[in-house]
CSV table of C-alpha atoms and ligand atoms in Angstrom, one decimal:
chain,number,residue,atom,x,y,z
A,1,UNK,CA,36.2,-30.9,22.2
A,2,UNK,CA,34.6,-27.9,24.0
A,3,UNK,CA,34.6,-28.7,27.7
A,4,UNK,CA,33.3,-25.3,28.7
A,5,UNK,CA,29.9,-25.6,30.5
A,6,UNK,CA,28.9,-22.0,29.6
A,7,UNK,CA,25.5,-21.8,28.0
A,8,UNK,CA,25.7,-21.8,24.2
A,9,UNK,CA,23.5,-19.5,22.2
A,10,UNK,CA,22.5,-19.2,18.5
A,11,UNK,CA,25.2,-17.2,16.6
A,12,UNK,CA,24.8,-13.5,16.3
A,13,UNK,CA,22.3,-12.6,13.5
A,14,UNK,CA,20.6,-16.0,13.7
A,15,UNK,CA,17.6,-17.1,15.7
A,16,UNK,CA,15.5,-20.1,16.6
A,17,UNK,CA,11.9,-20.0,15.5
A,18,UNK,CA,9.9,-21.8,18.1
A,19,UNK,CA,6.2,-22.9,18.0
A,20,UNK,CA,3.7,-21.3,18.0
A,21,UNK,CA,5.6,-18.6,16.1
A,22,UNK,CA,6.8,-21.2,13.6
A,23,UNK,CA,3.2,-21.9,12.6
A,24,UNK,CA,3.1,-18.5,11.0
A,25,UNK,CA,6.2,-19.5,8.9
A,26,UNK,CA,4.4,-22.6,7.8
A,27,UNK,CA,1.4,-20.6,6.8
A,28,UNK,CA,3.5,-18.1,4.8
A,29,UNK,CA,5.2,-21.0,2.9
A,30,UNK,CA,2.0,-22.9,2.3
A,31,UNK,CA,0.1,-19.8,1.0
A,32,UNK,CA,3.0,-19.0,-1.3
A,33,UNK,CA,3.2,-22.6,-2.5
A,34,UNK,CA,-0.4,-22.5,-3.4
A,35,UNK,CA,-0.2,-19.2,-5.3
A,36,UNK,CA,2.8,-20.1,-7.4
A,37,UNK,CA,2.0,-23.7,-8.1
A,38,UNK,CA,-1.4,-22.6,-9.3
A,39,UNK,CA,0.5,-20.4,-11.8
A,40,UNK,CA,2.6,-23.3,-13.0
A,41,UNK,CA,5.8,-22.9,-10.9
A,42,UNK,CA,7.3,-26.1,-9.6
A,43,UNK,CA,9.3,-26.4,-6.3
A,44,UNK,CA,13.1,-26.4,-6.9
A,45,UNK,CA,15.4,-27.4,-4.0
A,46,UNK,CA,19.1,-26.5,-4.5
A,47,UNK,CA,22.0,-27.0,-2.0
A,48,UNK,CA,22.5,-24.5,0.8
A,49,UNK,CA,26.1,-24.2,-0.3
A,50,UNK,CA,27.7,-24.0,-3.7
A,51,UNK,CA,31.0,-23.7,-5.4
A,52,UNK,CA,32.0,-20.1,-4.6
A,53,UNK,CA,32.3,-19.4,-8.3
A,54,UNK,CA,28.5,-19.7,-8.7
A,55,UNK,CA,28.0,-16.6,-6.6
A,56,UNK,CA,31.2,-14.8,-7.6
A,57,UNK,CA,30.3,-15.1,-11.3
A,58,UNK,CA,26.5,-14.9,-10.8
A,59,UNK,CA,26.1,-12.1,-8.3
A,60,UNK,CA,29.4,-10.2,-9.3
A,61,UNK,CA,33.1,-10.5,-8.4
A,62,UNK,CA,33.1,-7.0,-7.0
A,63,UNK,CA,29.7,-7.0,-5.5
A,64,UNK,CA,29.6,-6.3,-1.7
A,65,UNK,CA,27.4,-9.4,-1.2
A,66,UNK,CA,30.3,-11.5,-2.6
A,67,UNK,CA,33.3,-9.6,-1.3
A,68,UNK,CA,32.1,-8.7,2.2
A,69,UNK,CA,29.0,-10.7,3.2
A,70,UNK,CA,29.5,-14.2,1.9
A,71,UNK,CA,30.3,-17.0,4.3
A,72,UNK,CA,33.0,-19.0,2.5
A,73,UNK,CA,35.4,-21.7,3.5
A,74,UNK,CA,37.5,-24.5,2.1
A,75,UNK,CA,36.1,-28.0,2.5
A,76,UNK,CA,38.3,-30.9,3.5
A,77,UNK,CA,39.3,-31.4,-0.2
A,78,UNK,CA,40.3,-27.8,-0.5
A,79,UNK,CA,37.4,-26.6,-2.6
A,80,UNK,CA,36.2,-23.1,-2.2
A,81,UNK,CA,32.6,-23.3,-0.9
A,82,UNK,CA,30.1,-20.6,0.0
A,83,UNK,CA,26.8,-20.6,1.9
A,84,UNK,CA,24.3,-19.2,-0.5
A,85,UNK,CA,23.6,-15.5,0.0
A,86,UNK,CA,20.6,-15.8,-2.4
A,87,UNK,CA,19.1,-18.4,-4.6
A,88,UNK,CA,18.9,-16.9,-8.1
A,89,UNK,CA,22.5,-17.8,-9.0
A,90,UNK,CA,21.9,-21.3,-7.8
A,91,UNK,CA,18.7,-21.5,-10.0
A,92,UNK,CA,20.8,-20.5,-13.0
A,93,UNK,CA,23.5,-23.1,-12.1
A,94,UNK,CA,20.8,-25.8,-11.8
A,95,UNK,CA,19.4,-24.7,-15.2
A,96,UNK,CA,22.8,-25.0,-16.8
A,97,UNK,CA,23.4,-28.3,-15.2
A,98,UNK,CA,20.0,-29.9,-16.1
A,99,UNK,CA,19.0,-28.1,-19.2
A,100,UNK,CA,15.2,-28.3,-18.6
A,101,UNK,CA,12.6,-27.4,-21.1
A,102,UNK,CA,11.8,-23.7,-21.2
A,103,UNK,CA,10.1,-21.7,-20.0
A,104,UNK,CA,11.3,-23.2,-16.8
A,105,UNK,CA,9.2,-21.8,-13.9
A,106,UNK,CA,10.3,-22.7,-10.4
A,107,UNK,CA,9.8,-21.6,-6.9
A,108,UNK,CA,11.8,-22.1,-3.7
A,109,UNK,CA,12.0,-21.1,-0.1
A,110,UNK,CA,14.7,-21.5,2.5
A,111,UNK,CA,17.5,-19.9,4.4
A,112,UNK,CA,20.1,-17.5,3.0
A,113,UNK,CA,23.3,-16.3,4.6
A,114,UNK,CA,24.9,-12.9,4.5
A,115,UNK,CA,27.4,-11.5,7.0
A,116,UNK,CA,25.6,-8.2,7.5
A,117,UNK,CA,25.3,-6.0,10.6
A,118,UNK,CA,22.3,-7.5,12.4
A,119,UNK,CA,19.4,-5.2,13.3
A,120,UNK,CA,15.6,-5.3,13.2
A,121,UNK,CA,14.7,-6.9,9.8
A,122,UNK,CA,18.3,-7.8,9.0
A,123,UNK,CA,19.8,-11.1,9.9
A,124,UNK,CA,22.8,-13.2,9.0
A,125,UNK,CA,20.6,-16.2,8.4
A,126,UNK,CA,17.3,-15.1,6.9
A,127,UNK,CA,14.6,-16.8,4.9
A,128,UNK,CA,13.4,-16.1,1.4
A,129,UNK,CA,10.6,-17.4,-0.7
A,130,UNK,CA,10.8,-16.7,-4.4
A,131,UNK,CA,10.0,-17.6,-8.0
A,132,UNK,CA,12.0,-17.6,-11.2
A,133,UNK,CA,11.1,-18.0,-14.9
A,134,UNK,CA,13.9,-18.9,-17.3
A,135,UNK,CA,13.9,-19.0,-21.0
A,136,UNK,CA,11.5,-16.3,-22.1
A,137,UNK,CA,12.0,-12.6,-22.7
A,138,UNK,CA,8.3,-11.9,-23.3
A,139,UNK,CA,7.4,-8.8,-21.3
A,140,UNK,CA,4.2,-10.7,-20.3
A,141,UNK,CA,6.3,-12.9,-18.1
A,142,UNK,CA,7.6,-9.8,-16.3
A,143,UNK,CA,4.0,-8.8,-15.7
A,144,UNK,CA,3.1,-12.3,-14.5
A,145,UNK,CA,6.1,-12.5,-12.1
A,146,UNK,CA,5.6,-9.0,-10.7
A,147,UNK,CA,1.9,-9.5,-10.2
A,148,UNK,CA,2.4,-12.8,-8.4
A,149,UNK,CA,4.8,-11.0,-5.9
A,150,UNK,CA,2.2,-8.2,-5.5
A,151,UNK,CA,-0.8,-10.5,-5.2
A,152,UNK,CA,1.0,-12.6,-2.5
A,153,UNK,CA,1.9,-9.5,-0.4
A,154,UNK,CA,-1.5,-8.0,-0.9
A,155,UNK,CA,-3.2,-11.2,0.2
A,156,UNK,CA,-1.3,-10.9,3.5
A,157,UNK,CA,-2.6,-7.4,4.0
A,158,UNK,CA,0.9,-6.0,4.3
A,159,UNK,CA,0.3,-2.4,5.5
A,160,UNK,CA,1.3,0.4,3.1
A,161,UNK,CA,2.4,-1.9,0.4
A,162,UNK,CA,4.2,-0.1,-2.4
A,163,UNK,CA,5.6,-1.3,-5.7
A,164,UNK,CA,8.5,0.5,-7.5
A,165,UNK,CA,9.7,-0.5,-10.9
A,166,UNK,CA,12.6,0.6,-13.2
A,167,UNK,CA,14.5,-0.6,-16.2
A,168,UNK,CA,18.3,-1.0,-16.0
A,169,UNK,CA,18.7,-1.5,-19.8
A,170,UNK,CA,20.9,-4.2,-21.3
A,171,UNK,CA,24.4,-4.8,-22.5
A,172,UNK,CA,23.9,-2.3,-25.4
A,173,UNK,CA,22.5,0.7,-23.6
A,174,UNK,CA,23.8,0.2,-20.0
A,175,UNK,CA,27.4,1.1,-20.9
A,176,UNK,CA,26.3,4.3,-22.6
A,177,UNK,CA,24.3,5.2,-19.6
A,178,UNK,CA,27.1,4.2,-17.2
A,179,UNK,CA,29.5,6.6,-19.0
A,180,UNK,CA,27.0,9.5,-18.6
A,181,UNK,CA,26.5,8.7,-14.9
A,182,UNK,CA,30.3,8.4,-14.3
A,183,UNK,CA,30.9,11.8,-15.9
A,184,UNK,CA,28.1,13.3,-13.7
A,185,UNK,CA,29.4,11.7,-10.5
A,186,UNK,CA,33.0,12.8,-11.3
A,187,UNK,CA,31.8,16.4,-11.3
A,188,UNK,CA,29.8,15.9,-8.1
A,189,UNK,CA,32.3,13.6,-6.3
A,190,UNK,CA,33.1,16.0,-3.5
A,191,UNK,CA,29.3,16.3,-2.6
A,192,UNK,CA,28.9,12.5,-2.1
A,193,UNK,CA,28.6,10.8,1.4
A,194,UNK,CA,31.9,9.8,2.9
A,195,UNK,CA,31.6,6.2,1.8
A,196,UNK,CA,30.8,6.9,-1.8
A,197,UNK,CA,33.3,9.8,-2.1
A,198,UNK,CA,35.9,7.0,-1.8
A,199,UNK,CA,34.3,4.2,-3.7
A,200,UNK,CA,31.7,5.5,-6.2
A,201,UNK,CA,33.8,4.3,-9.1
A,202,UNK,CA,33.6,0.6,-8.0
A,203,UNK,CA,29.8,0.6,-8.7
A,204,UNK,CA,28.5,4.0,-9.8
A,205,UNK,CA,24.9,2.8,-10.1
A,206,UNK,CA,24.8,2.0,-6.3
A,207,UNK,CA,25.3,5.7,-5.5
A,208,UNK,CA,21.8,6.3,-6.8
A,209,UNK,CA,20.5,3.8,-4.2
A,210,UNK,CA,22.3,5.5,-1.3
A,211,UNK,CA,19.8,6.9,1.2
A,212,UNK,CA,22.3,9.3,2.9
A,213,UNK,CA,21.2,13.0,2.5
A,214,UNK,CA,24.6,14.0,0.9
A,215,UNK,CA,24.2,11.4,-1.9
A,216,UNK,CA,20.5,12.1,-2.3
A,217,UNK,CA,21.2,15.8,-2.9
A,218,UNK,CA,24.3,15.3,-5.0
A,219,UNK,CA,22.5,12.9,-7.4
A,220,UNK,CA,19.3,15.0,-7.8
A,221,UNK,CA,20.3,16.0,-11.3
A,222,UNK,CA,22.0,12.6,-12.2
A,223,UNK,CA,21.0,11.1,-15.6
A,224,UNK,CA,18.5,8.2,-15.5
A,225,UNK,CA,18.9,4.9,-17.3
A,226,UNK,CA,15.3,5.3,-18.5
A,227,UNK,CA,16.4,8.2,-20.7
A,228,UNK,CA,19.1,6.0,-22.2
A,229,UNK,CA,17.2,2.8,-23.1
A,230,UNK,CA,18.0,1.4,-26.6
A,231,UNK,CA,14.9,0.8,-28.8
A,232,UNK,CA,14.4,-2.9,-27.8
A,233,UNK,CA,14.7,-2.1,-24.1
A,234,UNK,CA,12.4,0.9,-24.5
A,235,UNK,CA,9.8,-1.3,-26.2
A,236,UNK,CA,10.1,-4.0,-23.5
A,237,UNK,CA,9.8,-1.4,-20.7
A,238,UNK,CA,6.7,0.1,-22.3
A,239,UNK,CA,5.0,-3.3,-22.6
A,240,UNK,CA,5.8,-4.2,-19.0
A,241,UNK,CA,4.4,-0.9,-17.7
A,242,UNK,CA,1.3,-1.2,-19.8
A,243,UNK,CA,0.8,-4.8,-18.7
A,244,UNK,CA,1.1,-3.8,-15.0
A,245,UNK,CA,-1.2,-0.8,-15.3
A,246,UNK,CA,-3.7,-3.0,-17.3
A,247,UNK,CA,-3.9,-5.3,-14.3
A,248,UNK,CA,-4.7,-2.3,-12.1
A,249,UNK,CA,-1.5,-2.6,-10.1
A,250,UNK,CA,-0.4,0.6,-8.4
A,251,UNK,CA,3.1,1.0,-9.6
A,252,UNK,CA,5.5,3.9,-9.3
A,253,UNK,CA,8.4,4.3,-11.6
A,254,UNK,CA,11.6,4.9,-9.6
A,255,UNK,CA,14.6,5.7,-11.8
A,256,UNK,CA,16.8,5.4,-8.7
A,257,UNK,CA,15.9,1.7,-8.2
A,258,UNK,CA,19.1,-0.1,-9.0
A,259,UNK,CA,19.0,-3.2,-6.7
A,260,UNK,CA,22.0,-4.7,-4.9
A,261,UNK,CA,23.1,-7.6,-7.1
A,262,UNK,CA,25.0,-7.2,-10.4
A,263,UNK,CA,23.1,-9.6,-12.7
A,264,UNK,CA,20.0,-7.4,-13.4
A,265,UNK,CA,19.1,-6.3,-16.9
A,266,UNK,CA,15.9,-4.4,-18.0
A,267,UNK,CA,13.0,-4.7,-15.5
A,268,UNK,CA,13.8,-4.4,-11.8
A,269,UNK,CA,11.2,-4.0,-9.0
A,270,UNK,CA,11.0,-3.8,-5.3
A,271,UNK,CA,8.1,-3.9,-2.8
A,272,UNK,CA,8.2,-2.0,0.5
A,273,UNK,CA,5.9,-1.7,3.5
A,274,UNK,CA,5.1,1.4,5.6
A,275,UNK,CA,5.0,-1.1,8.5
A,276,UNK,CA,8.8,-1.5,8.4
A,277,UNK,CA,11.6,0.8,9.5
A,278,UNK,CA,12.5,2.9,6.5
A,279,UNK,CA,16.2,1.6,6.3
A,280,UNK,CA,14.9,-2.0,5.9
A,281,UNK,CA,11.5,-1.5,4.4
A,282,UNK,CA,11.9,-3.8,1.4
A,283,UNK,CA,9.8,-6.9,1.8
A,284,UNK,CA,11.0,-8.3,-1.5
A,285,UNK,CA,12.5,-7.5,-4.9
A,286,UNK,CA,13.6,-8.9,-8.1
A,287,UNK,CA,14.0,-8.4,-11.8
A,288,UNK,CA,15.3,-9.6,-15.1
A,289,UNK,CA,18.7,-11.2,-15.5
A,290,UNK,CA,19.1,-12.0,-19.2
A,291,UNK,CA,22.9,-12.5,-19.0
A,292,UNK,CA,23.0,-14.6,-15.8
A,293,UNK,CA,22.8,-18.1,-17.3
A,294,UNK,CA,25.5,-17.3,-19.8
A,295,UNK,CA,27.8,-16.0,-16.9
A,296,UNK,CA,27.3,-19.4,-15.2
A,297,UNK,CA,28.4,-21.2,-18.4
A,298,UNK,CA,25.1,-21.9,-20.2
A,299,UNK,CA,23.5,-20.7,-23.4
A,300,UNK,CA,22.1,-17.2,-23.7
A,301,UNK,CA,18.9,-17.5,-21.7
A,302,UNK,CA,16.5,-14.8,-20.5
A,303,UNK,CA,15.2,-14.9,-16.9
A,304,UNK,CA,13.2,-13.0,-14.4
A,305,UNK,CA,12.2,-13.6,-10.8
A,306,UNK,CA,11.8,-12.2,-7.3
A,307,UNK,CA,12.5,-13.1,-3.7
A,308,UNK,CA,10.5,-12.1,-0.6
A,309,UNK,CA,12.1,-11.7,2.8
A,310,UNK,CA,10.1,-13.8,5.3
A,311,UNK,CA,11.2,-12.1,8.4
A,312,UNK,CA,10.3,-8.7,6.8
A,313,UNK,CA,6.9,-10.0,5.8
A,314,UNK,CA,6.1,-11.1,9.3
A,315,UNK,CA,7.4,-7.8,10.8
A,316,UNK,CA,5.3,-5.9,8.4
A,317,UNK,CA,2.2,-8.0,9.3
A,318,UNK,CA,2.9,-7.6,13.0
A,319,UNK,CA,3.0,-3.8,12.7
A,320,UNK,CA,-0.7,-3.9,12.0
A,321,UNK,CA,-2.2,-7.1,13.3
A,322,UNK,CA,0.2,-9.0,15.6
A,323,UNK,CA,-1.7,-12.2,16.1
A,324,UNK,CA,-2.6,-12.8,12.5
A,325,UNK,CA,-1.9,-16.2,10.9
A,326,UNK,CA,-1.5,-18.2,14.2
A,327,UNK,CA,-4.1,-20.9,14.6
A,328,UNK,CA,-4.3,-23.5,17.2
A,329,UNK,CA,-5.6,-27.1,16.8
A,330,UNK,CA,-9.3,-27.6,16.1
A,331,UNK,CA,-9.8,-29.1,19.5
A,332,UNK,CA,-7.9,-29.7,22.8
A,333,UNK,CA,-8.9,-32.8,24.7
A,334,UNK,CA,-9.0,-32.5,28.5
A,335,UNK,CA,-9.0,-36.0,30.1
A,336,UNK,CA,-9.9,-36.3,33.8
A,337,UNK,CA,-10.0,-40.1,33.8
A,338,UNK,CA,-6.3,-41.0,33.5
A,339,UNK,CA,-5.2,-40.0,30.0
A,340,UNK,CA,-5.9,-43.0,27.8
A,341,UNK,CA,-9.3,-41.6,26.7
A,342,UNK,CA,-7.4,-38.5,25.4
A,343,UNK,CA,-5.1,-40.9,23.4
A,344,UNK,CA,-8.1,-42.5,21.8
A,345,UNK,CA,-10.0,-39.3,21.2
A,346,UNK,CA,-7.1,-37.3,19.7
A,347,UNK,CA,-6.3,-40.2,17.4
A,348,UNK,CA,-9.9,-40.5,16.3
A,349,UNK,CA,-10.1,-36.8,15.6
A,350,UNK,CA,-6.8,-36.7,13.8
A,351,UNK,CA,-7.7,-39.6,11.6
A,352,UNK,CA,-11.0,-37.9,10.7
A,353,UNK,CA,-8.9,-34.9,9.4
A,354,UNK,CA,-9.3,-32.5,12.4
A,355,UNK,CA,-6.2,-31.3,14.3
A,356,UNK,CA,-6.2,-32.1,18.0
A,357,UNK,CA,-3.9,-31.8,21.0
A,358,UNK,CA,-4.0,-32.8,24.6
A,359,UNK,CA,-2.2,-32.5,27.9
A,360,UNK,CA,-0.1,-35.3,29.5
A,361,UNK,CA,0.9,-36.3,33.0
A,362,UNK,CA,-2.7,-36.6,34.4
A,363,UNK,CA,-2.8,-32.9,35.3
A,364,UNK,CA,-5.6,-31.2,37.2
A,365,UNK,CA,-8.6,-29.8,35.3
A,366,UNK,CA,-7.2,-26.2,35.9
A,367,UNK,CA,-3.8,-27.1,34.6
A,368,UNK,CA,-5.3,-28.8,31.5
A,369,UNK,CA,-7.5,-25.9,30.8
A,370,UNK,CA,-4.5,-23.6,31.0
A,371,UNK,CA,-2.7,-25.8,28.5
A,372,UNK,CA,-5.8,-25.7,26.3
A,373,UNK,CA,-5.7,-21.9,26.4
A,374,UNK,CA,-2.0,-21.8,25.5
A,375,UNK,CA,-2.7,-24.1,22.5
A,376,UNK,CA,-5.1,-21.5,21.1
A,377,UNK,CA,-7.6,-24.3,20.3
A,378,UNK,CA,-11.1,-22.7,19.9
A,379,UNK,CA,-12.8,-25.7,21.5
A,380,UNK,CA,-12.1,-28.1,24.3
A,381,UNK,CA,-13.5,-31.6,24.5
A,382,UNK,CA,-13.7,-32.8,28.2
A,383,UNK,CA,-14.0,-36.4,29.3
A,384,UNK,CA,-14.6,-36.9,33.0
A,385,UNK,CA,-16.1,-39.8,35.0
A,386,UNK,CA,-19.7,-38.9,34.1
A,387,UNK,CA,-19.0,-38.6,30.4
A,388,UNK,CA,-17.1,-41.8,30.4
A,389,UNK,CA,-20.0,-43.6,32.1
A,390,UNK,CA,-22.6,-42.2,29.6
A,391,UNK,CA,-20.4,-42.5,26.5
A,392,UNK,CA,-20.6,-38.7,26.0
A,393,UNK,CA,-18.2,-35.8,26.0
A,394,UNK,CA,-18.5,-32.2,27.0
A,395,UNK,CA,-17.7,-29.7,24.3
A,396,UNK,CA,-16.9,-26.2,25.5
A,397,UNK,CA,-15.9,-23.0,23.5
A,398,UNK,CA,-12.6,-21.4,24.6
A,399,UNK,CA,-13.5,-18.0,23.0
A,400,UNK,CA,-13.9,-15.3,25.5
A,401,UNK,CA,-17.5,-14.2,26.2
A,402,UNK,CA,-19.2,-17.5,25.3
A,403,UNK,CA,-18.2,-19.6,28.3
A,404,UNK,CA,-21.9,-20.7,28.5
A,405,UNK,CA,-21.4,-22.3,25.1
A,406,UNK,CA,-21.0,-25.8,26.6
A,407,UNK,CA,-22.9,-28.9,25.6
A,408,UNK,CA,-22.7,-32.6,26.4
A,409,UNK,CA,-22.9,-34.7,23.2
A,410,UNK,CA,-22.8,-38.5,22.6
A,411,UNK,CA,-19.3,-39.6,21.6
A,412,UNK,CA,-20.7,-40.6,18.2
A,413,UNK,CA,-21.8,-37.0,17.5
A,414,UNK,CA,-18.5,-35.4,18.5
A,415,UNK,CA,-17.1,-35.1,14.9
A,416,UNK,CA,-20.1,-33.4,13.5
A,417,UNK,CA,-20.3,-31.1,16.5
A,418,UNK,CA,-16.6,-30.1,16.1
A,419,UNK,CA,-17.1,-29.6,12.3
A,420,UNK,CA,-20.1,-27.5,12.9
A,421,UNK,CA,-18.2,-25.3,15.3
A,422,UNK,CA,-15.2,-25.0,13.0
A,423,UNK,CA,-17.4,-23.9,10.2
A,424,UNK,CA,-19.1,-21.3,12.4
A,425,UNK,CA,-15.7,-20.0,13.5
A,426,UNK,CA,-14.5,-19.7,9.9
A,427,UNK,CA,-17.7,-17.9,8.9
A,428,UNK,CA,-17.5,-15.6,11.9
A,429,UNK,CA,-13.9,-14.6,11.3
B,501,HAM,P1,17.5,-9.1,-2.4
B,501,HAM,O1,16.9,-7.7,-2.7
B,501,HAM,O2,19.0,-9.1,-2.1
B,501,HAM,O3,17.3,-9.9,-3.8
B,501,HAM,O4,16.7,-9.9,-1.3
B,501,HAM,C1,15.3,-10.0,-1.4
B,501,HAM,C2,14.7,-9.7,-0.1
B,501,HAM,O5,15.3,-10.6,0.9
B,501,HAM,C3,14.8,-8.3,0.5
B,501,HAM,O6,13.9,-7.4,-0.1
B,501,HAM,C4,14.6,-8.5,1.9
B,501,HAM,O7,13.2,-8.6,2.2
B,501,HAM,C5,15.2,-9.9,2.2
B,501,HAM,N1,16.6,-9.8,2.8
B,501,HAM,C6,17.7,-9.5,2.1
B,501,HAM,N2,18.7,-9.5,3.0
B,501,HAM,C7,18.2,-9.7,4.2
B,501,HAM,C8,18.8,-9.9,5.5
B,501,HAM,N3,20.1,-9.8,5.8
B,501,HAM,N4,17.9,-10.1,6.6
B,501,HAM,C9,16.6,-10.2,6.3
B,501,HAM,N5,16.0,-10.1,5.1
B,501,HAM,C10,16.8,-9.9,4.1
B,501,HAM,C11,17.6,-11.2,-3.9
B,501,HAM,O8,18.1,-11.9,-3.1
B,501,HAM,C12,17.4,-11.7,-5.3
B,501,HAM,N6,17.8,-13.1,-5.4
B,501,HAM,C13,16.0,-11.5,-5.7
B,501,HAM,C14,15.7,-12.0,-7.1
B,501,HAM,C15,15.2,-13.2,-7.5
B,501,HAM,N7,16.0,-11.4,-8.2
B,501,HAM,C16,15.7,-12.1,-9.3
B,501,HAM,N8,15.2,-13.2,-8.8
């Protein structure tokens, strides 16, 4: 037992998300849920920890996320367990376990864990929302998935949103390309950055993703997977690009886009924002993983999906409009007659479908008005002695500039008055 009285804090790379900030998170998730459920994706909830083999096999035995960043431990029965560093491998594991009808379209949100060096936009516990579609290799599903990711970010007005796409080929053409890349890198080994000079052979494709000037210069003339696609991959790639352009999405083809997890085949994509620091500018990414389900022990099954980083989305939004997405309750009740009128009124409003908050501890008018201000409610409902005696309430706008906007209304008219104001606020914003 820890008898130390020193103040305890959240572990490095994690943070508490307090209200009202947490309201923005709720908003992100509810908007995402609406978008993907309208497209036929159902919510999937998987454990936060899995048998380590799920990620070792799924993400890749040699992948940095598995070898360096995963939180793993042995449970009391000696099993090797890992906190999930991402969800896609868990989705594949759940697919293998439950064998649902295909196409299986699911969405999820929740925390992921990676032991990375924390910095702005990079945490050890971070949150993702994502969607996956398993069981079809139709290029139209690639287009659907990518356009959902795009439409969501676009609906949030993410500043400088950009979409990059690439194809990483498949088990037929990737090895041929890999050989060509290895031979190129071998002859440019001495020009690579210090890290890749040592370890480029472990994952040659990752060198293309390295942002350091040495690697960027050394790989300028490197071969691209797109020039090595086999006929079926080429056909798939062409159909995906045409589909995306047909929807009017502004895509740029980036042959350097390789992604950080080993399961990808064919289509890969990433979305970035100019509102983020360039080293961590990806708000989300994804791609196809036609071999993943088999790696986890299931039948050959195609799959594609994406995940969005919630902290990154919020940082990107903040860079252009900091207060966006935070709403207070519809009304804040200020009670100057002891407090139980506020109990009755807030309950009445809540039962009628409006959100309402109040102050406690019979505070002064000034203190209650300050609390109302902090709550961000656009309207206060005041009950004082006069109101109580005449069965009325005073309704006052909290928006700056319209302090004259105060009326006394009969208690029976309060709901319609609040609804009228809420509608006017919505129309005005
Ligand atoms: P990922 O690129 O590793 O892909 O992560 C997706 C997004 O999660 C990133 O673009 C970023 O916004 C956010 N993210 C990643 N690591 C961190 C971190 N340490 N701190 C804050 N945000 C972070 C995947 O995870 C795949 N499962 C995506 C996918 C789904 N592919 C197919 N289906």
